[in-house]
Every structure is written in C-alpha cells, then in structure tokens.
Amino acid sequence: MTPFLLEDYGITVEDVRRNLPPSKLYEEAIRYDARTRIADSGALVAYSGAKTGRSPKDKRIVRRPQSEKDIWWGPVNVALEPHSFEINRERAKDYLNTRDRLYCVDGFAGWDPDHRVKVRVICTRPYHALYMHIMLIRPSRDELESFGRPDYVIYNAGQFPANRLTAGMTSQTSVDISIEDGEVVILGTEYAGEMKKAVFTIMNYLMPRRGILSMHCSATADKKTDRSSVLFGLSGTGKTTLSADPKRRLIGDDEHCWADDGIFNIEGGCYAKTIDLTPESEPEIFQALHFGAVLENVVLDEADRHVDFFDHRITENTRGAYPIELIRNVKVPAIAGHPTDVIFLTCDAFAVLPPVSKLSPAQAMYHFISGYTAKVAGTEMGITEPEATFSACFGGPFLVWHPTKYAELLAAKMRRHHTHTWLVNTGWSGGPYGVGKRMKLAMTRAIIDAIHGGGLVHTPTKPDPVFGFGVVTHCPNVPKEILWPRDAWGDESEYDSAASRLAGLFRDNFRQYEANAGPELTSAGPAMGIAT
Ligand code: ATP
Ligand code: MN
C-alpha cells in the first residue's frame, strides 16, 4: 500500500497515520504520550496542559474581501490580517514538520449528506486524534477511500506557541480560522474542545448562507413521532445532561442545524462535563465513559486507575468525549423532524427566573438575542458573587454573522412549524448562589418531561410582573412554591429587588440591539420597574 502523505499541504513528515481505530490510538497514546493513562472503566485519560478550557479572546477570523461584509466583527470575531495568518500557518506547519509522526483524521460535520462538510485534522497527539475521531462523523471505509479533498483542514500545533511579536497576537495562544482558504490553525492551546468549536464556527458561517439555522443546542426526538425538541443554552446550563434522556432518542448534545426537512446533528460524539458526575444522577453519560471514550483533565488514582470525578484540582471543566453510539437511545443517523419545542436553558444564579415559563414569539426572540445565563465564579478566585452573562443566540462565542441573522431564521422556522418556546431555569431557587440551592436535576428533568408530554402547553400560566412571560404554576412532580420564585424566597422584598436588578441588566444588554430591533421585540423584554 502506498503511504498516506500530506505533501500537498507542505507537510514533509513521512509517517502519517490516518484514521487509526480507537484501539490503535490507545496504543499510540500510551507509547508516546507520557501522562496518558487507561482508566479502570476503559476510557483513555489525557491531559491538555496549561489550557483546560477554550480561549475565546484568542479566536481570530482572517479578514478577506469575499467574506468581510458578512462577519460580525468585534470581540467575538477578532479580525486577523492575512499576512499574520500566513505566518501562524507557516509556524504551525514548521512545528508539525519537526515531529516523527503525525495523525490525520478525516471525517464529516453534519449528518445530512446534502449539507455535510468534509473536515481533515492534522495533529501530533494521539489523544487529539481520538477526540476528533469521536467528535466528527466517522466515514465508512468506502467514504474514506473516496474522501478526496477536504473542505476544511485543521492544523493543530497546539503544543507550540504563537509568536507574540506577530502582528495581531496578544498572547501565545491563537486559534485562527480562514473561511476562504478552508483552514484552521491552532497554536498555544491543547484543549481539545477548540477543534470541535472551530468546526462549529465554520458551520455557523456556511449554513445560514443556505437558509439553514445552525444552533448551539442539544436535541432529542420523540420515540413515536420523530418530532424533535431542542435545548439551547450556554456552557454549564444542562444541554448535554438533559439530552441524555432514556424517554427520548438522542440526536446530539451540542451543535445542530435546522434545515427545510428537519434537524440534523453536526457531530459524531458528545463532550460532557464530568465534574461531580455520579452513575445515579447521570447514568447514561456515566456508562458511556468506557472503552473508546476520552476523559480530559480528570484526576486518577495512580494505584487502581479509578477516576475521582469529585476532584476539582486540575480544573472545574473536566470533560468526557464519547461516540454518540455509546448512548443507548441514540438515533443514527442523527437526524429528526422539525422541533415541537424550543427550550432556552439558563442557569440563573440570582434565583430570579422561574423554573419554567412559556414565551410568546416576540419574547422568544428577545430571550434568544439576549442569551442570558449567570457564571458562578470559581471558588479558587475567592469570589462568591455570581456574574450575569449575556451571549447572543445562547452561543455568542461561535457566531460569525450578526446575531439578528440567526434570530430571523429561528423566528421564521418556528412560525412555519408552530414550535412552542420555553425558558427553563436550571440554576438557583429560593435565594441566590450562597443562600438558595441549585434546582434539583430530578426537578428540571420533570419539567422537561412535562414539556415533551405536551401537557404544559395547555396549562394556564400567570404573567410575571417584571419579565412579562407566562410562568407555569402547575407542573407534575414539581412543588408549586418553587414554580413561583417570589414564594420560594423567604423574603419577598429581597426577591423584588433582585428581580429588578436582573431586569436592569437585561435592559442594559439589549440596548445594543434596540436600533434595529423594532417595537415588538423591544417591548418583549422586562417592563420598567415592578408592577405592584
Ligand atoms: P457545554 O456547552 O459547556 O457543553 P452544557 O450546557 O452541555 O455545557 P452540561 O454538560 O449539561 O452543560 O452541564 C450541566 C452541569 O450542571 C452538569 O454537571 C449537571 O450535573 C449539573 N446540574 C446540576 N443541577 C442541574 C439542573 N437542575 N439541570 C441541569 N444540570 C444540572
Ligand atoms: Mn455540553
């Protein structure tokens, strides 16, 4: 057999190992990557080094004439001049060329064959190759043979830093995406999630151009009707956790597209947070973390190779990646019918938003554009106050077009398919972080079940005096007093001031969109002051 070479890309390494199966990647990881281990469960345990999460400030898009006017330039899409991109690409290739062997993973993004994108990953660490083998859609043997030229190539030289003196660099980390060249260059970070989110960013550019909505959401399908339900939410709000649901079929946990004939998953695997994971609370995910899965940055008992999911020492953001087939109720190919329900997940650490509210179409757009959640500051920083974050379309860091492009697509599709919209708070109840408690997972699951059962649509709601949406006040298996947050707090006046503070943050954030939002959307937000 002729060896597989990457000379066309200026890669001179002669030993290129393409699409190795997981068992071989395990062997390579153990042989060449000193810190890699095999956990007692059979998962491959690897470490990403200094970076244990994404580096959003270091993501850059190459500014070129063809796509320049399409892009929402600013802190999310930092412009990189073509010359600096070429320097970074050269630097990445120079680094790759110093290696004795490289790994190449070819796969697809998007389960719908009409819209799938061919992606090639070139990397140095076996664990990165296994990760992308998991996260991309795995081609069949025939598809691999006829793969041809990929649409996008990711050069992962994450072990090697960017040169701070290169124009446009602000640190040693840079994740550069060139839409026209079909290339991604990674320098200075070995966090595996950068690769999957680079693919998502590319899809967020390509799909809306075809009238397809790309979405930062998980998705499940009804076992009988095949109609889907999508759960939007920022990091840590519960997309992955709540989509692992034995009563439904899993379509995917993080990235989907809504096309004319239904929805499809972009990925071949899931990437779950594993901090404090237990087999009791998240059985589907726990049982998926066996042979063929990657565990990233978890702490392992050196003696018996048992993973301690409660150990936060390396990072709060410990992760497990597993092929989607390892979830028992998965639907493959991961394609389903139009959504009956769109659910916005928010982790409100201020305990203001109700566990579940029904949104009108205008309120749905308002909350989609706002993309509210709260970040709970890490205890290691000594900060106890949670911080509100607003991230457009519940996926700000991955948007490429202006948020209104995605919002308009969502509005049109929801109208056409009579989709209901819900706002679900998976965060705090009874008082803010430090006083109240996080909503019990079992309770949130009961709410999601009630939405999927179709019953909640017909339950009467009570308008929220500050935010205006319809609060669901009766839901099976959820205590009534929790459903109306003002009752769940010990002190009503404290609740009122917390609510008006949060409403103020919503209004401040929305100001940036007011100019082109129109009156309907502007009035769909929280009212001024509290009605008494
Ligand atoms: P990312 O975009 O980073 O992948 P995500 O939205 O998929 O984030 P999850 O991985 O589902 O987030 O993380 C939610 C975390 O919160 C899990 O660790 C879960 O156990 C925990 N959790 C606690 N209470 C709840 C709740 N009521 N609802 C959902 N998740 C909860
Ligand atoms: Mn997730």
XYZ file of C-alpha atoms and ligand atoms in Angstrom:
564
model
C 0.000 0.000 0.000
C 1.292 3.481 -0.833
C 1.879 5.564 2.280
C -0.559 8.370 3.015
C 1.249 11.689 2.620
C 0.374 15.318 3.196
C 2.941 16.853 0.824
C 0.264 18.976 -0.847
C -0.002 20.893 2.388
C 3.747 21.394 2.757
C 3.883 18.644 5.380
C 7.073 16.649 4.883
C 6.667 14.076 7.669
C 6.657 10.649 6.051
C 4.915 8.781 8.836
C 1.312 9.992 8.711
C -1.169 7.741 10.489
C -4.593 8.307 9.025
C -7.901 7.420 10.698
C -6.467 4.886 13.123
C -9.111 2.953 15.047
C -9.524 3.743 18.768
C -7.585 0.681 19.916
C -4.518 1.745 17.917
C -4.838 5.341 19.112
C -4.879 3.992 22.674
C -1.633 2.127 21.974
C -0.028 5.205 20.427
C -1.171 7.410 23.298
C 0.281 5.062 25.889
C 3.528 4.660 23.946
C 4.235 8.289 23.065
C 2.303 10.486 25.478
C 3.884 10.143 28.906
C 0.960 11.267 31.071
C -1.747 9.296 29.292
C -3.445 6.502 31.248
C -6.199 3.973 30.801
C -8.873 4.320 33.470
C -10.351 1.252 35.167
C -13.523 1.911 33.162
C -11.585 1.599 29.892
C -11.648 5.302 28.955
C -8.431 6.970 27.776
C -7.337 9.633 30.267
C -5.346 12.545 28.815
C -4.225 15.983 29.889
C -4.420 19.186 27.897
C -1.698 21.036 29.774
C -1.962 24.684 30.771
C -5.218 25.378 28.937
C -8.155 23.422 30.331
C -10.897 25.423 28.622
C -11.447 27.438 25.463
C -9.590 30.707 24.870
C -12.335 32.903 23.365
C -10.177 36.046 23.341
C -7.629 34.283 21.151
C -10.026 33.179 18.420
C -9.490 35.083 15.205
C -11.068 35.207 11.769
C -8.936 36.108 8.778
C -10.209 39.291 7.180
C -10.568 38.813 3.432
C -12.642 40.700 0.884
C -15.037 37.849 -0.009
C -16.430 37.303 3.486
C -15.550 40.627 5.118
C -19.001 42.160 4.924
C -20.701 39.006 6.241
C -18.884 38.890 9.539
C -19.899 40.299 12.917
C -16.510 41.849 13.698
C -15.754 42.641 17.315
C -14.706 40.784 20.446
C -16.287 37.513 19.230
C -14.759 37.638 15.767
C -11.403 39.350 16.112
C -10.019 40.255 12.704
C -6.669 38.788 11.690
C -4.776 40.185 8.714
C -3.935 37.597 6.029
C -0.198 38.121 6.448
C -0.349 37.252 10.164
C -2.446 34.203 9.339
C 0.187 33.053 6.867
C 2.894 33.474 9.495
C 0.896 31.432 12.015
C 0.125 28.741 9.460
C 3.777 28.512 8.481
C 4.736 28.308 12.136
C 2.231 25.522 12.730
C 3.481 23.557 9.717
C 7.115 24.096 10.702
C 6.293 22.664 14.102
C 4.345 19.725 12.664
C 7.301 19.012 10.363
C 9.626 18.567 13.350
C 7.610 15.543 14.543
C 8.499 11.927 13.766
C 4.896 11.010 13.125
C 1.602 12.788 12.635
C -2.040 11.809 12.919
C -4.642 12.647 10.325
C -8.360 12.295 10.959
C -10.818 12.705 8.107
C -14.487 12.975 8.951
C -17.710 14.829 8.312
C -19.505 17.675 10.029
C -23.286 17.358 9.603
C -25.333 14.131 9.411
C -27.399 15.317 6.459
C -25.489 14.103 3.366
C -26.730 17.139 1.398
C -25.126 19.572 3.801
C -22.163 17.770 5.299
C -18.728 19.362 5.277
C -15.524 17.349 4.890
C -13.007 18.069 7.642
C -9.362 16.958 7.916
C -7.487 17.234 11.195
C -3.679 17.105 11.267
C -2.303 16.768 14.786
C 0.578 15.421 16.838
C -1.094 13.944 19.915
C -2.906 10.597 19.678
C -5.495 11.808 22.162
C -6.394 14.726 19.883
C -6.803 12.281 17.005
C -9.057 10.049 19.105
C -11.027 13.087 20.252
C -11.736 14.172 16.685
C -12.422 10.578 15.640
C -15.148 10.730 18.290
C -16.447 14.237 17.588
C -16.553 14.177 13.786
C -18.920 11.871 11.963
C -16.899 8.767 11.186
C -16.760 7.908 7.489
C -17.351 4.349 6.332
C -14.445 2.539 4.707
C -15.772 3.443 1.257
C -16.376 7.055 2.201
C -12.829 7.261 3.490
C -11.404 5.832 0.290
C -13.309 8.327 -1.842
C -12.905 11.191 0.630
C -10.983 13.378 -1.823
C -10.081 16.947 -0.946
C -11.464 18.112 2.396
C -13.415 21.375 2.616
C -11.566 22.401 5.786
C -8.188 21.467 7.246
C -7.324 21.949 10.915
C -3.606 22.242 11.660
C -3.380 21.542 15.358
C 0.077 22.639 16.528
C -1.247 23.434 19.978
C 1.913 22.370 21.789
C 3.789 25.184 20.088
C 3.120 28.846 20.934
C 2.210 31.736 18.670
C 4.912 34.371 18.377
C 3.785 37.369 20.434
C 5.631 39.647 18.018
C 3.436 38.615 15.086
C 1.016 41.439 14.320
C -2.357 40.819 15.960
C -1.141 38.380 18.626
C -1.987 39.240 22.229
C -0.811 36.029 23.873
C 0.924 32.784 22.964
C -2.432 31.272 22.029
C -4.166 31.747 18.713
C -6.990 29.856 17.042
C -7.224 31.230 13.522
C -9.980 30.474 11.047
C -9.683 31.332 7.388
C -13.036 30.854 5.724
C -11.780 31.388 2.168
C -8.723 29.147 2.493
C -10.721 26.475 4.320
C -8.125 26.346 7.060
C -7.863 26.465 10.837
C -4.548 26.954 12.636
C -4.208 26.213 16.347
C -1.188 27.429 18.313
C -0.596 27.554 22.052
C -3.527 25.510 23.361
C -4.004 21.760 23.630
C -7.590 21.942 24.914
C -9.330 19.522 22.551
C -12.611 21.448 22.569
C -11.018 24.179 20.407
C -11.116 21.827 17.423
C -14.801 20.982 17.691
C -15.768 24.594 18.275
C -13.711 25.698 15.264
C -15.777 23.294 13.157
C -18.953 24.711 14.725
C -17.825 28.272 13.908
C -17.320 27.262 10.277
C -20.809 25.714 10.178
C -22.164 28.912 11.729
C -20.816 30.728 8.697
C -21.707 28.257 5.959
C -25.190 27.107 6.979
C -27.076 30.434 7.325
C -25.906 31.285 3.811
C -28.052 28.351 2.641
C -31.026 29.348 4.793
C -30.142 26.676 7.361
C -30.035 27.683 11.006
C -27.025 26.419 12.958
C -27.761 26.221 16.667
C -25.833 25.839 19.931
C -28.257 23.324 21.369
C -28.815 19.707 22.253
C -31.639 17.772 20.638
C -33.804 14.741 21.279
C -36.609 13.148 19.316
C -39.946 11.668 20.281
C -39.807 7.868 20.006
C -43.144 7.684 18.160
C -43.487 10.852 16.095
C -39.784 11.609 15.453
C -40.560 15.296 16.049
C -37.646 16.863 17.866
C -37.095 19.199 20.775
C -34.040 21.438 21.002
C -32.396 22.782 24.159
C -30.370 25.950 23.714
C -28.034 27.087 26.456
C -24.622 28.463 27.256
C -21.910 26.375 28.861
C -22.969 24.562 32.014
C -26.703 25.173 31.657
C -27.547 21.499 31.073
C -27.680 20.836 27.320
C -25.696 17.619 27.495
C -27.063 16.419 30.837
C -30.728 16.936 29.941
C -30.431 15.461 26.450
C -29.276 12.117 27.882
C -32.886 11.105 28.459
C -34.000 7.461 28.279
C -37.558 8.508 27.428
C -36.406 10.144 24.171
C -33.994 9.364 21.379
C -30.760 11.337 21.481
C -29.934 13.338 18.367
C -26.987 15.245 19.829
C -25.714 17.213 22.800
C -24.291 20.487 21.472
C -24.468 21.535 17.807
C -27.362 21.143 15.362
C -28.783 22.594 12.184
C -32.397 23.293 11.338
C -32.970 22.771 7.613
C -36.101 22.622 5.438
C -36.744 18.961 6.154
C -35.930 18.875 9.863
C -32.907 18.996 12.134
C -29.558 17.239 11.997
C -26.646 16.926 14.383
C -23.291 18.357 13.271
C -21.197 15.928 15.337
C -20.423 12.249 15.772
C -19.927 12.411 19.527
C -20.742 14.181 22.770
C -18.477 16.174 25.072
C -19.893 16.135 28.580
C -18.821 17.964 31.678
C -17.824 15.301 34.176
C -17.304 17.284 37.354
C -19.157 15.600 40.253
C -20.542 13.003 37.836
C -22.283 10.057 39.505
C -23.870 6.958 37.976
C -27.065 7.736 39.932
C -27.663 11.283 38.654
C -26.387 10.827 35.094
C -26.461 7.094 34.303
C -26.457 7.463 30.500
C -23.314 9.594 30.452
C -21.552 7.593 33.156
C -21.965 4.308 31.296
C -20.744 5.893 28.035
C -17.325 6.728 29.513
C -15.800 3.348 28.802
C -13.552 1.969 26.064
C -13.404 4.380 23.129
C -14.098 7.487 25.221
C -11.609 10.203 26.180
C -11.518 11.653 29.675
C -9.785 15.012 29.721
C -8.124 16.528 32.782
C -9.716 14.223 35.344
C -7.787 13.079 38.402
C -6.954 9.401 38.520
C -5.877 7.211 41.416
C -2.408 6.075 40.348
C -2.798 2.815 42.271
C -6.097 1.457 40.984
C -6.736 3.780 37.982
C -10.085 4.801 39.384
C -11.331 8.239 38.293
C -12.300 10.678 41.013
C -14.933 12.849 39.345
C -15.196 14.952 42.517
C -11.589 16.128 42.324
C -11.558 19.755 41.139
C -7.779 20.172 41.446
C -6.881 20.336 37.770
C -9.998 22.184 36.625
C -13.743 22.526 37.176
C -14.039 21.860 33.446
C -13.197 18.152 33.377
C -14.667 16.552 30.265
C -15.565 13.232 28.736
C -15.891 12.716 24.973
C -17.689 9.624 23.685
C -19.038 8.489 20.323
C -22.755 9.136 20.122
C -23.474 5.402 19.670
C -22.387 4.817 23.273
C -25.623 6.448 24.445
C -28.212 3.709 24.423
C -31.168 5.593 22.930
C -29.287 7.367 20.200
C -30.772 7.791 16.766
C -28.321 7.136 13.945
C -28.190 8.818 11.500
C -28.693 11.707 13.911
C -31.481 13.409 12.001
C -35.034 14.158 13.204
C -38.219 16.026 12.372
C -38.973 19.696 12.984
C -38.967 20.753 16.651
C -42.241 20.844 18.554
C -40.446 22.714 21.320
C -37.542 25.099 21.626
C -36.261 25.262 25.187
C -33.909 28.011 26.358
C -31.853 26.833 29.325
C -30.476 29.426 31.668
C -28.521 28.851 34.853
C -29.739 31.868 36.811
C -27.564 32.120 39.902
C -29.713 35.029 41.141
C -32.731 32.695 41.558
C -34.995 35.246 39.890
C -36.217 33.440 36.787
C -38.933 30.827 37.327
C -38.131 27.137 36.781
C -40.295 27.190 33.635
C -42.060 29.907 31.652
C -43.819 29.966 28.319
C -42.642 32.602 25.855
C -44.626 34.391 23.152
C -42.929 34.587 19.746
C -41.670 38.109 20.495
C -40.451 37.097 23.961
C -38.742 34.104 22.394
C -36.792 36.391 20.064
C -35.977 38.775 22.895
C -34.530 35.982 25.034
C -32.753 34.389 22.081
C -30.983 37.653 21.262
C -30.254 38.286 24.954
C -28.909 34.782 25.730
C -28.815 35.222 29.467
C -27.139 32.969 31.978
C -25.014 33.504 35.067
C -21.498 32.367 35.681
C -20.735 31.201 39.147
C -17.269 32.442 39.935
C -14.770 29.728 40.760
C -14.169 29.392 44.484
C -10.427 29.416 43.915
C -10.614 33.091 42.962
C -12.235 33.872 46.310
C -15.250 35.428 44.583
C -18.691 34.491 45.855
C -20.824 36.869 43.763
C -22.184 35.286 40.601
C -21.820 37.205 37.377
C -24.547 37.717 34.764
C -23.529 36.987 31.180
C -25.433 37.717 28.019
C -24.365 35.816 24.957
C -26.388 36.300 21.778
C -28.286 33.255 20.486
C -27.043 31.293 23.537
C -23.834 30.799 21.593
C -22.215 34.210 21.149
C -18.618 32.948 21.029
C -19.378 30.798 17.968
C -21.468 33.185 15.901
C -19.979 34.517 12.698
C -22.837 36.598 11.251
C -24.585 39.284 13.245
C -26.976 37.688 15.811
C -30.052 39.025 14.002
C -29.284 36.703 11.069
C -29.758 33.651 13.318
C -32.708 35.222 15.157
C -34.572 35.862 11.910
C -34.004 32.304 10.745
C -35.220 30.936 14.072
C -38.331 33.130 14.067
C -39.267 32.084 10.525
C -38.766 28.373 11.210
C -40.676 28.428 14.487
C -43.584 30.235 12.822
C -43.670 27.754 9.950
C -43.591 24.689 12.196
C -45.741 26.008 15.084
C -42.959 25.462 17.596
C -43.507 26.393 21.249
C -40.810 28.191 23.237
C -39.931 27.744 26.897
C -37.479 29.371 29.260
C -36.165 26.881 31.820
C -34.027 27.948 34.754
C -31.598 25.167 35.732
C -29.861 27.478 38.205
C -30.744 28.645 41.681
C -34.005 28.638 43.582
C -35.134 30.139 46.904
C -32.289 32.645 47.042
C -29.127 33.481 45.117
C -25.916 31.479 44.984
C -24.664 31.129 48.545
C -28.190 31.418 50.031
C -30.520 29.236 47.965
C -29.822 25.944 46.216
C -29.355 24.827 42.660
C -32.541 23.409 41.187
C -32.579 19.644 41.688
C -31.702 17.826 38.483
C -34.682 15.495 39.003
C -36.966 18.522 39.115
C -35.606 20.008 35.928
C -35.991 16.601 34.294
C -39.654 16.560 35.434
C -40.171 19.951 33.768
C -38.580 18.796 30.523
C -40.755 15.646 30.637
C -43.881 17.763 31.095
C -42.949 19.926 28.102
C -42.296 16.862 25.950
C -45.505 15.205 27.133
C -47.420 18.065 25.530
C -49.374 18.815 28.698
C -47.737 22.105 29.624
C -48.945 23.874 26.512
C -52.465 23.708 27.856
C -51.671 24.590 31.471
C -52.701 28.131 32.340
C -49.802 30.470 33.096
C -49.510 33.533 35.298
C -47.786 36.611 33.843
C -44.512 37.517 35.512
C -44.907 41.097 36.768
C -41.346 42.061 35.830
C -40.430 39.955 32.808
C -43.872 39.617 31.273
C -43.657 35.971 30.211
C -46.174 33.338 31.288
C -44.980 31.487 34.372
C -46.073 27.859 34.579
C -47.526 27.418 38.060
C -48.576 23.755 37.874
C -46.248 21.008 36.732
C -46.313 17.315 37.675
C -43.597 16.341 40.171
C -42.521 19.934 40.864
C -43.567 21.625 44.140
C -45.902 24.550 43.497
C -43.990 27.028 45.696
C -40.823 26.517 43.650
C -42.586 27.364 40.399
C -43.269 30.946 41.528
C -39.845 32.210 42.675
C -41.227 35.067 44.791
C -42.861 32.416 47.013
C -39.729 30.288 47.105
C -37.695 33.124 48.630
C -38.001 33.743 52.371
C -38.274 37.485 51.860
C -40.458 38.908 49.094
C -38.932 42.358 49.068
C -35.487 40.849 48.654
C -36.822 38.895 45.718
C -38.311 42.057 44.211
C -35.060 43.961 44.378
C -33.115 41.008 42.921
C -35.682 40.790 40.102
C -35.498 44.480 39.293
C -31.695 44.328 39.348
C -31.685 41.461 36.859
C -34.305 43.206 34.691
C -31.981 46.218 34.594
C -29.137 44.025 33.343
C -31.392 42.658 30.594
C -32.326 46.205 29.532
C -28.710 47.416 29.577
C -27.642 44.496 27.451
C -30.484 44.861 24.978
C -29.613 48.492 24.242
C -27.018 47.366 21.670
C -29.789 45.754 19.591
C -32.509 48.369 20.064
C -31.659 50.387 16.966
C -32.649 47.587 14.574
C -34.907 45.513 16.818
C -38.333 47.031 16.059
C -41.071 47.851 18.584
C -42.404 44.314 19.056
C -39.078 42.940 20.165
C -38.199 45.964 22.279
C -41.448 45.648 24.240
C -40.977 41.890 24.742
C -38.334 42.444 27.407
C -38.798 43.163 31.104
C -41.080 46.051 31.984
C -39.661 49.173 33.592
C -39.883 48.769 37.360
C -42.063 46.317 39.236
C -45.807 46.311 38.961
C -47.328 46.131 42.430
P -21.282 22.971 27.386
O -21.845 23.888 26.325
O -20.084 23.553 28.039
O -21.081 21.587 26.899
P -23.771 22.091 28.724
O -24.906 23.047 28.560
O -23.792 20.866 27.909
O -22.382 22.922 28.604
P -23.783 20.243 30.899
O -22.565 19.484 30.494
O -25.090 19.587 30.687
O -23.752 21.706 30.257
O -23.563 20.658 32.414
C -24.569 20.908 33.370
C -23.976 20.596 34.740
O -24.819 21.064 35.779
C -23.808 19.110 34.916
O -22.611 18.897 35.611
C -25.039 18.749 35.770
O -24.812 17.620 36.574
C -25.189 19.992 36.617
N -26.562 20.277 37.107
C -26.908 20.463 38.398
N -28.209 20.748 38.519
C -28.743 20.750 37.283
C -30.068 21.000 36.775
N -31.089 21.292 37.567
N -30.236 20.926 35.434
C -29.200 20.644 34.615
N -27.924 20.418 35.048
C -27.688 20.465 36.368
Mn -22.434 20.102 26.537
